[in-house]
Every structure is written in structure tokens, then in C-alpha cells.
Amino acid sequence: MDKDKFFKELEVFIKDVSDKKLPKKLQVTITYSTGEKDVLNVSDVFWANMFVATKNRDKYCYVHNRLINLDHVVKMEYEKIQETT
């Protein structure tokens, strides 16, 4: 799949589920440039939003009452993610 189509599908997914409450079935470990880490349980929407935010070079993300400066994020590692073939 070409990357433009992939991001377009992610944006459609985000719009379609924006009002729905999805289960938080993913665990993400966010590592910052300071060495600090946050471990959060998130939904598929967060995962999709992070891809789109990275593409658009957004600076901030708000999740679980936290404002995250994406300029300070070094790595985001997802666990419990299911891959489909």
C-alpha cells in the first residue's frame, strides 16, 4: 500500500470513530529525550492519531490529561498490538 493511501485511510478511520469510545487495548511506552518514560493504555485511535501527527509534524498531543510535547519524544513502543495479514 502506498503511504498516501495509508494516511488517507487513517484519517478516514479517525473521523469515523471520533465520537465513539473504543477500548484501550494497546499499551504504549513513550520515551522522552530526558530519559523519562510514560506507560499508557490507549485505543487504536491514539495509534492512528500518532501516525497522522508525525506525518503532519504536529508539536503536541493531549492524552490522559497530559499534554505531550512531541519534540521531546524519542520513541513510542506499542505492545499488545495485533497484526493482520
CSV table of C-alpha atoms in Angstrom, one decimal:
chain,number,residue,atom,x,y,z
A,1,MET,CA,0.0,0.0,0.0
A,2,ASP,CA,1.4,3.4,-0.9
A,3,LYS,CA,1.9,5.8,2.0
A,4,ASP,CA,-0.5,8.5,0.8
A,5,LYS,CA,-3.3,5.9,0.7
A,6,PHE,CA,-2.3,4.6,4.1
A,7,PHE,CA,-2.5,8.1,5.7
A,8,LYS,CA,-5.8,8.8,3.9
A,9,GLU,CA,-7.3,5.6,5.4
A,10,LEU,CA,-6.0,6.5,8.8
A,11,GLU,CA,-7.6,10.0,8.6
A,12,VAL,CA,-10.9,8.5,7.5
A,13,PHE,CA,-10.7,6.0,10.4
A,14,ILE,CA,-10.1,8.8,12.9
A,15,LYS,CA,-13.1,10.8,11.5
A,16,ASP,CA,-15.4,7.7,11.6
A,17,VAL,CA,-14.6,6.8,15.2
A,18,SER,CA,-14.0,10.2,16.7
A,19,ASP,CA,-17.2,10.2,18.8
A,20,LYS,CA,-17.1,6.6,19.8
A,21,LYS,CA,-15.5,5.2,23.0
A,22,LEU,CA,-13.1,2.5,21.9
A,23,PRO,CA,-11.5,0.1,24.3
A,24,LYS,CA,-7.9,0.9,25.4
A,25,LYS,CA,-6.4,-2.4,24.2
A,26,LEU,CA,-2.9,-1.1,23.3
A,27,GLN,CA,-0.1,-0.3,25.7
A,28,VAL,CA,2.4,2.4,24.6
A,29,THR,CA,5.7,3.2,26.3
A,30,ILE,CA,6.7,6.8,25.4
A,31,THR,CA,10.4,7.6,25.9
A,32,TYR,CA,11.4,11.2,26.2
A,33,SER,CA,14.8,12.9,25.4
A,34,THR,CA,15.3,13.3,29.2
A,35,GLY,CA,15.2,9.5,29.6
A,36,GLU,CA,11.8,9.6,31.4
A,37,LYS,CA,9.1,7.2,30.3
A,38,ASP,CA,5.3,7.1,30.4
A,39,VAL,CA,3.4,3.8,30.0
A,40,LEU,CA,-0.2,4.4,28.9
A,41,ASN,CA,-3.1,2.2,27.9
A,42,VAL,CA,-4.6,3.6,24.7
A,43,SER,CA,-7.0,2.8,21.9
A,44,ASP,CA,-6.5,2.3,18.2
A,45,VAL,CA,-7.5,6.0,17.7
A,46,PHE,CA,-4.4,7.1,19.6
A,47,TRP,CA,-2.2,4.9,17.5
A,48,ALA,CA,-3.7,6.3,14.3
A,49,ASN,CA,-3.5,9.9,15.6
A,50,MET,CA,0.2,9.5,16.3
A,51,PHE,CA,0.9,8.3,12.7
A,52,VAL,CA,-1.0,11.3,11.4
A,53,ALA,CA,0.6,13.7,13.9
A,54,THR,CA,4.0,12.5,12.8
A,55,LYS,CA,3.2,13.0,9.2
A,56,ASN,CA,1.9,16.5,9.8
A,57,ARG,CA,4.8,17.3,12.1
A,58,ASP,CA,2.4,18.3,14.9
A,59,LYS,CA,4.1,19.6,18.1
A,60,TYR,CA,1.6,18.5,20.8
A,61,CYS,CA,-0.6,15.6,21.8
A,62,TYR,CA,-3.1,15.5,24.6
A,63,VAL,CA,-3.9,12.2,26.1
A,64,HIS,CA,-5.0,11.0,29.6
A,65,ASN,CA,-4.9,14.6,31.0
A,66,ARG,CA,-1.3,15.0,29.8
A,67,LEU,CA,0.0,17.4,27.2
A,68,ILE,CA,2.9,15.8,25.4
A,69,ASN,CA,5.4,17.8,23.5
A,70,LEU,CA,6.2,15.6,20.6
A,71,ASP,CA,9.5,17.4,20.0
A,72,HIS,CA,10.8,15.7,23.2
A,73,VAL,CA,9.6,12.2,22.3
A,74,VAL,CA,12.4,9.9,21.3
A,75,LYS,CA,10.5,6.6,20.9
A,76,MET,CA,6.9,5.2,21.1
A,77,GLU,CA,6.8,1.5,21.6
A,78,TYR,CA,3.5,-0.3,21.3
A,79,GLU,CA,2.7,-3.6,23.0
A,80,LYS,CA,-0.3,-5.8,22.7
A,81,ILE,CA,-0.7,-4.7,19.1
A,82,GLN,CA,-2.3,-7.3,16.8
A,83,GLU,CA,-1.0,-7.6,13.3
A,84,THR,CA,-3.3,-8.7,10.5
A,85,THR,CA,-2.0,-10.2,7.3
